[in-house]
PDB file of C-alpha atoms and ligand atoms in Angstrom:
ATOM      1  CA  MET N  44     138.389 109.304  38.279  1.00 52.00           C
ATOM      2  CA  ASN N  45     137.674 112.768  39.461  1.00 67.00           C
ATOM      3  CA  GLU N  46     138.970 115.863  37.438  1.00 75.00           C
ATOM      4  CA  TRP N  47     141.394 116.837  39.564  1.00 88.00           C
ATOM      5  CA  ASN N  48     143.272 116.349  43.018  1.00 91.00           C
ATOM      6  CA  ILE N  49     145.958 117.141  44.974  1.00 93.00           C
ATOM      7  CA  GLN N  50     148.078 114.776  47.027  1.00 94.00           C
ATOM      8  CA  SER N  51     150.456 116.000  49.538  1.00 93.00           C
ATOM      9  CA  ARG N  52     154.036 114.720  50.393  1.00 94.00           C
ATOM     10  CA  ALA N  53     154.229 112.491  53.457  1.00 94.00           C
ATOM     11  CA  SER N  54     156.441 113.702  56.514  1.00 93.00           C
ATOM     12  CA  ALA N  55     157.435 110.571  57.086  1.00 95.00           C
ATOM     13  CA  CYS N  56     158.186 106.967  55.075  1.00 96.00           C
ATOM     14  CA  GLU N  57     155.056 105.358  54.339  1.00 95.00           C
ATOM     15  CA  SER N  58     157.109 102.035  54.696  1.00 93.00           C
ATOM     16  CA  CYS N  59     159.351 102.226  57.580  1.00 94.00           C
ATOM     17  CA  THR N  60     157.665 105.042  59.177  1.00 94.00           C
ATOM     18  CA  THR N  61     160.931 107.148  59.835  1.00 95.00           C
ATOM     19  CA  PRO N  62     160.483 110.865  59.613  1.00 95.00           C
ATOM     20  CA  PHE N  63     162.081 112.432  56.418  1.00 95.00           C
ATOM     21  CA  ALA N  64     164.855 115.194  57.492  1.00 94.00           C
ATOM     22  CA  ASP N  65     165.237 118.488  55.790  1.00 93.00           C
ATOM     23  CA  LYS N  66     166.984 117.742  52.260  1.00 93.00           C
ATOM     24  CA  GLN N  67     166.966 114.297  52.417  1.00 95.00           C
ATOM     25  CA  SER N  68     166.250 112.215  49.187  1.00 95.00           C
ATOM     26  CA  LEU N  69     163.142 110.145  49.043  1.00 95.00           C
ATOM     27  CA  HIS N  70     160.916 108.489  46.440  1.00 95.00           C
ATOM     28  CA  THR N  71     157.587 109.244  45.183  1.00 95.00           C
ATOM     29  CA  LEU N  72     155.495 106.491  43.597  1.00 94.00           C
ATOM     30  CA  LEU N  73     152.505 106.602  42.215  1.00 93.00           C
ATOM     31  CA  PHE N  74     149.884 103.351  42.124  1.00 91.00           C
ATOM     32  CA  ASP N  75     146.809 102.981  40.021  1.00 88.00           C
ATOM     33  CA  GLU N  76     144.238 101.917  42.459  1.00 86.00           C
ATOM     34  CA  ALA N  77     141.004 102.985  40.452  1.00 81.00           C
ATOM     35  CA  PRO N  78     139.409 105.094  40.358  1.00 81.00           C
ATOM     36  CA  GLU N  79     141.798 106.845  41.965  1.00 85.00           C
ATOM     37  CA  LEU N  80     145.838 107.414  41.736  1.00 89.00           C
ATOM     38  CA  ARG N  81     147.293 106.869  45.074  1.00 91.00           C
ATOM     39  CA  ARG N  82     150.811 108.084  45.791  1.00 95.00           C
ATOM     40  CA  MET N  83     153.411 106.535  48.372  1.00 95.00           C
ATOM     41  CA  ASP N  84     156.386 108.450  49.729  1.00 96.00           C
ATOM     42  CA  ILE N  85     158.990 106.139  50.809  1.00 95.00           C
ATOM     43  CA  CYS N  86     162.909 106.416  52.091  1.00 96.00           C
ATOM     44  CA  ASP N  87     166.228 105.482  49.915  1.00 94.00           C
ATOM     45  CA  ASN N  88     166.425 102.449  52.423  1.00 93.00           C
ATOM     46  CA  CYS N  89     162.856 100.984  51.540  1.00 92.00           C
ATOM     47  CA  TRP N  90     163.101 101.913  47.874  1.00 92.00           C
ATOM     48  CA  GLN N  91     166.243  99.850  47.770  1.00 89.00           C
ATOM     49  CA  ASN N  92     164.912  96.890  49.678  1.00 88.00           C
ATOM     50  CA  GLN N  93     161.393  96.847  48.598  1.00 86.00           C
ATOM     51  CA  PHE N  94     161.369  98.576  44.838  1.00 81.00           C
ATOM     52  CA  SER N  95     164.318  98.801  43.342  1.00 75.00           C
ATOM     53  CA  GLN N  96     165.044  95.275  42.028  1.00 70.00           C
ATOM     54  CA  GLY N  97     162.472  93.490  39.612  1.00 60.00           C
ATOM     55  CA  ALA N  98     160.242  94.499  36.964  1.00 50.00           C
ATOM     56  CA  ARG N  99     158.040  97.706  37.177  1.00 51.00           C
ATOM     57  CA  ASP N 100     154.332  96.420  36.462  1.00 48.00           C
ATOM     58  CA  ARG N 101     155.272  93.425  38.943  1.00 53.00           C
ATOM     59  CA  LYS N 102     155.622  96.056  41.331  1.00 67.00           C
ATOM     60  CA  GLY N 103     152.858  97.306  40.388  1.00 79.00           C
ATOM     61  CA  PHE N 104     153.393 101.339  40.482  1.00 87.00           C
ATOM     62  CA  LEU N 105     152.943 103.320  37.310  1.00 88.00           C
ATOM     63  CA  SER N 106     155.087 106.068  37.900  1.00 90.00           C
ATOM     64  CA  HIS N 107     158.376 106.717  40.096  1.00 91.00           C
ATOM     65  CA  TRP N 108     160.474 109.531  40.619  1.00 93.00           C
ATOM     66  CA  GLN N 109     163.255 110.381  43.149  1.00 94.00           C
ATOM     67  CA  THR N 110     163.044 113.973  45.359  1.00 93.00           C
ATOM     68  CA  ILE N 111     164.199 115.911  47.898  1.00 92.00           C
ATOM     69  CA  TYR N 112     162.514 116.310  51.047  1.00 94.00           C
ATOM     70  CA  GLU N 113     162.160 120.098  52.132  1.00 89.00           C
ATOM     71  CA  ALA N 114     160.928 120.519  55.875  1.00 86.00           C
ATOM     72  CA  PRO N 115     157.751 122.779  55.361  1.00 78.00           C
ATOM     73  CA  THR N 116     158.420 126.491  56.095  1.00 72.00           C
ATOM     74  CA  PRO N 117     156.072 128.278  58.331  1.00 62.00           C
ATOM     75  CA  GLN N 118     155.366 131.405  56.091  1.00 57.00           C
ATOM     76  CA  VAL N 119     153.377 129.426  53.994  1.00 50.00           C
ATOM     77  CA  ASP N 120     150.028 130.570  54.530  1.00 50.00           C
ATOM     78  CA  ALA N 121     150.937 134.409  55.013  1.00 49.00           C
ATOM     79  CA  ILE N 122     149.925 135.429  51.545  1.00 49.00           C
ATOM     80  CA  HIS N 123     146.531 136.419  51.256  1.00 51.00           C
ATOM     81  CA  LYS N 124     146.058 137.550  47.463  1.00 56.00           C
ATOM     82  CA  ASP N 125     145.355 134.842  45.314  1.00 69.00           C
ATOM     83  CA  THR N 126     147.895 133.755  42.904  1.00 88.00           C
ATOM     84  CA  ALA N 127     147.570 131.393  40.204  1.00 92.00           C
ATOM     85  CA  GLU N 128     148.512 128.647  42.669  1.00 94.00           C
ATOM     86  CA  THR N 129     146.258 129.190  45.265  1.00 92.00           C
ATOM     87  CA  LEU N 130     143.585 129.793  43.578  1.00 93.00           C
ATOM     88  CA  LEU N 131     144.111 126.808  41.334  1.00 95.00           C
ATOM     89  CA  ARG N 132     144.190 125.062  45.014  1.00 95.00           C
ATOM     90  CA  LYS N 133     141.200 126.724  45.941  1.00 93.00           C
ATOM     91  CA  LEU N 134     139.222 125.391  42.723  1.00 94.00           C
ATOM     92  CA  ILE N 135     140.376 121.768  43.482  1.00 95.00           C
ATOM     93  CA  GLU N 136     139.222 122.180  46.900  1.00 93.00           C
ATOM     94  CA  GLN N 137     135.917 123.341  45.660  1.00 92.00           C
ATOM     95  CA  ASN N 138     135.525 120.444  43.298  1.00 89.00           C
ATOM     96  CA  ASP N 139     133.220 122.023  41.118  1.00 89.00           C
ATOM     97  CA  PRO N 140     133.433 120.519  37.424  1.00 88.00           C
ATOM     98  CA  ARG N 141     132.679 123.751  36.115  1.00 90.00           C
ATOM     99  CA  TYR N 142     135.633 125.367  36.826  1.00 93.00           C
ATOM    100  CA  ALA N 143     138.122 122.127  35.451  1.00 93.00           C
ATOM    101  CA  PRO N 144     138.598 124.234  32.231  1.00 95.00           C
ATOM    102  CA  ALA N 145     139.824 127.039  34.610  1.00 95.00           C
ATOM    103  CA  GLY N 146     141.972 124.606  36.552  1.00 95.00           C
ATOM    104  CA  TYR N 147     143.462 123.193  33.788  1.00 96.00           C
ATOM    105  CA  ILE N 148     144.462 126.561  32.178  1.00 95.00           C
ATOM    106  CA  LEU N 149     146.208 127.435  35.480  1.00 95.00           C
ATOM    107  CA  ALA N 150     148.093 124.499  35.508  1.00 96.00           C
ATOM    108  CA  VAL N 151     149.579 125.124  32.267  1.00 94.00           C
ATOM    109  CA  MET N 152     150.497 128.926  33.159  1.00 92.00           C
ATOM    110  CA  LEU N 153     152.054 127.230  36.338  1.00 94.00           C
ATOM    111  CA  GLU N 154     154.029 125.114  34.522  1.00 95.00           C
ATOM    112  CA  ARG N 155     155.450 127.895  32.144  1.00 92.00           C
ATOM    113  CA  LYS N 156     156.457 129.877  35.410  1.00 90.00           C
ATOM    114  CA  ARG N 157     158.087 127.072  36.468  1.00 92.00           C
ATOM    115  CA  ILE N 158     155.915 126.597  39.676  1.00 92.00           C
ATOM    116  CA  LEU N 159     154.527 123.251  38.671  1.00 95.00           C
ATOM    117  CA  LYS N 160     156.499 120.664  37.004  1.00 96.00           C
ATOM    118  CA  VAL N 161     155.148 117.922  34.811  1.00 96.00           C
ATOM    119  CA  LYS N 162     156.355 114.564  36.418  1.00 96.00           C
ATOM    120  CA  GLU N 163     153.830 112.161  34.336  1.00 95.00           C
ATOM    121  CA  GLN N 164     151.266 112.201  31.536  1.00 95.00           C
ATOM    122  CA  ILE N 165     149.179 109.434  31.583  1.00 93.00           C
ATOM    123  CA  VAL N 166     145.517 108.313  29.946  1.00 92.00           C
ATOM    124  CA  ARG N 167     142.780 107.125  32.039  1.00 87.00           C
ATOM    125  CA  ASP N 168     139.060 106.508  31.271  1.00 85.00           C
ATOM    126  CA  GLY N 169     139.895 107.713  28.045  1.00 89.00           C
ATOM    127  CA  LYS N 170     141.222 111.050  29.360  1.00 90.00           C
ATOM    128  CA  ARG N 171     144.607 112.619  29.477  1.00 94.00           C
ATOM    129  CA  VAL N 172     145.943 113.294  32.872  1.00 94.00           C
ATOM    130  CA  PHE N 173     148.915 115.107  33.867  1.00 96.00           C
ATOM    131  CA  ILE N 174     150.386 114.697  37.401  1.00 96.00           C
ATOM    132  CA  TYR N 175     152.296 117.883  38.410  1.00 97.00           C
ATOM    133  CA  GLU N 176     154.687 118.362  41.253  1.00 96.00           C
ATOM    134  CA  GLN N 177     155.076 121.466  43.442  1.00 94.00           C
ATOM    135  CA  PRO N 178     158.913 120.823  44.286  1.00 90.00           C
ATOM    136  CA  LYS N 179     158.867 123.155  47.007  1.00 88.00           C
ATOM    137  CA  THR N 180     155.859 121.474  48.813  1.00 91.00           C
ATOM    138  CA  GLY N 181     156.019 118.037  47.181  1.00 93.00           C
ATOM    139  CA  ASP N 182     152.373 118.261  46.572  1.00 95.00           C
ATOM    140  CA  ILE N 183     151.137 116.265  43.761  1.00 96.00           C
ATOM    141  CA  PHE N 184     148.346 117.984  41.538  1.00 97.00           C
ATOM    142  CA  THR N 185     146.335 115.299  39.589  1.00 95.00           C
ATOM    143  CA  ILE N 186     144.774 117.430  36.446  1.00 96.00           C
ATOM    144  CA  ALA N 187     142.514 115.992  33.802  1.00 93.00           C
ATOM    145  CA  ASP N 188     142.973 117.416  30.399  1.00 94.00           C
ATOM    146  CA  PRO N 189     139.291 118.904  29.745  1.00 93.00           C
ATOM    147  CA  ASN N 190     140.002 118.775  25.984  1.00 92.00           C
ATOM    148  CA  LEU N 191     139.223 122.247  25.051  1.00 91.00           C
ATOM    149  CA  ARG N 192     138.067 123.132  21.705  1.00 91.00           C
ATOM    150  CA  LEU N 193     140.150 126.489  20.212  1.00 88.00           C
ATOM    151  CA  ASP N 194     136.906 128.445  20.198  1.00 90.00           C
ATOM    152  CA  GLN N 195     136.338 127.659  24.063  1.00 91.00           C
ATOM    153  CA  LEU N 196     139.832 128.429  25.101  1.00 90.00           C
ATOM    154  CA  GLU N 197     139.047 132.091  24.940  1.00 91.00           C
ATOM    155  CA  GLN N 198     136.558 132.330  27.265  1.00 93.00           C
ATOM    156  CA  VAL N 199     138.165 129.574  29.765  1.00 94.00           C
ATOM    157  CA  GLN N 200     141.119 132.358  29.423  1.00 92.00           C
ATOM    158  CA  ARG N 201     138.964 135.427  30.421  1.00 93.00           C
ATOM    159  CA  ASP N 202     137.129 133.205  33.180  1.00 92.00           C
ATOM    160  CA  VAL N 203     140.623 132.628  34.650  1.00 93.00           C
ATOM    161  CA  ALA N 204     141.877 136.341  34.580  1.00 91.00           C
ATOM    162  CA  GLN N 205     138.495 137.350  35.967  1.00 90.00           C
ATOM    163  CA  LEU N 206     139.406 134.666  39.018  1.00 91.00           C
ATOM    164  CA  LEU N 207     142.716 136.089  39.190  1.00 89.00           C
ATOM    165  CA  GLU N 208     141.487 139.791  39.430  1.00 87.00           C
ATOM    166  CA  HIS N 209     138.372 139.122  41.636  1.00 86.00           C
ATOM    167  CA  GLY N 210     139.234 135.771  43.426  1.00 85.00           C
ATOM    168  CA  LEU N 211     136.818 132.824  43.270  1.00 83.00           C
ATOM    169  CA  ASN N 212     134.037 133.948  45.682  1.00 74.00           C
ATOM    170  CA  PRO N 213     133.412 137.528  45.156  1.00 61.00           C
ATOM    171  CA  PRO N 214     131.562 139.461  48.174  1.00 56.00           C
ATOM    172  CA  GLU N 215     128.110 139.670  46.341  1.00 54.00           C
ATOM    173  CA  GLN N 216     126.517 136.399  47.006  1.00 48.00           C
ATOM    174  CA  ASN N 217     122.626 137.634  46.187  1.00 48.00           C
ATOM    175  CA  GLU N 218     122.578 136.462  42.251  1.00 48.00           C
ATOM    176  CA  THR N 219     119.908 134.661  40.774  1.00 48.00           C
ATOM    177  CA  PRO N 220     120.700 131.177  40.564  1.00 49.00           C
ATOM    178  CA  GLN N 221     122.470 130.569  37.053  1.00 49.00           C
ATOM    179  CA  GLN N 222     121.457 127.782  35.017  1.00 48.00           C
ATOM    180  CA  ILE N 223     124.048 125.317  35.097  1.00 47.00           C
ATOM    181  CA  SER N 224     125.013 123.768  31.585  1.00 48.00           C
ATOM    182  CA  GLU N 225     126.270 120.196  31.763  1.00 50.00           C
ATOM    183  CA  GLN N 226     126.931 119.468  28.101  1.00 50.00           C
ATOM    184  CA  PRO N 227     130.097 117.485  28.144  1.00 50.00           C
ATOM    185  CA  VAL N 228     132.991 119.256  26.514  1.00 51.00           C
ATOM    186  CA  SER N 229     133.794 117.375  23.433  1.00 52.00           C
ATOM    187  CA  PRO N 230     137.322 116.750  22.037  1.00 53.00           C
ATOM    188  CA  ILE N 231     139.355 119.237  19.846  1.00 57.00           C
ATOM    189  CA  GLU N 232     137.938 119.127  16.643  1.00 51.00           C
ATOM    190  CA  GLN N 233     140.476 118.107  13.593  1.00 46.00           C
ATOM    191  CA  THR N 234     140.454 120.180  10.913  1.00 46.00           C
TER     192      THR N 234
HETATM  193 ZN1  LIG S 510     161.480 103.782  55.060  1.00 81.79          ZN
END
């Protein structure tokens, strides 16, 4: 699977297509459709009628939670300065695996600030994967744990500080192409 992705909350029930109203309760389900996790948002009625009875594994979903729909507010894009959250969104959009460790650290920062909430922790393809929700927008962030070693952590934290200060794509673009190191990040060494 991808190291990470964002899946936005639907604005209508995926099953009966009724649009969600502001403050309405809805149900978010995650399905394991390898190689991706697929999100489905449905209304209370459809949850009751189609999913609430019977064994979870028979219904085929991996995770479920109930949440409150918040109608989008128009001023969401008004902020230009990169915050930890906008930076994380840009990193995921750019989908450059070199930034996967920085993305992971940003997600941890945002969780500590209670901007993101961990909804689920799963293991896929031998990797720990965190499912975060941004409760205001309802976006789900899927972030794989890059298994940073302690000696890598400091460098990644410096990268994150640098990115937060200068943004993802600083103006000067004429740098000589760097050698991209493709070594896989090994799991934390037990001592
Ligand atoms: Zn419905």
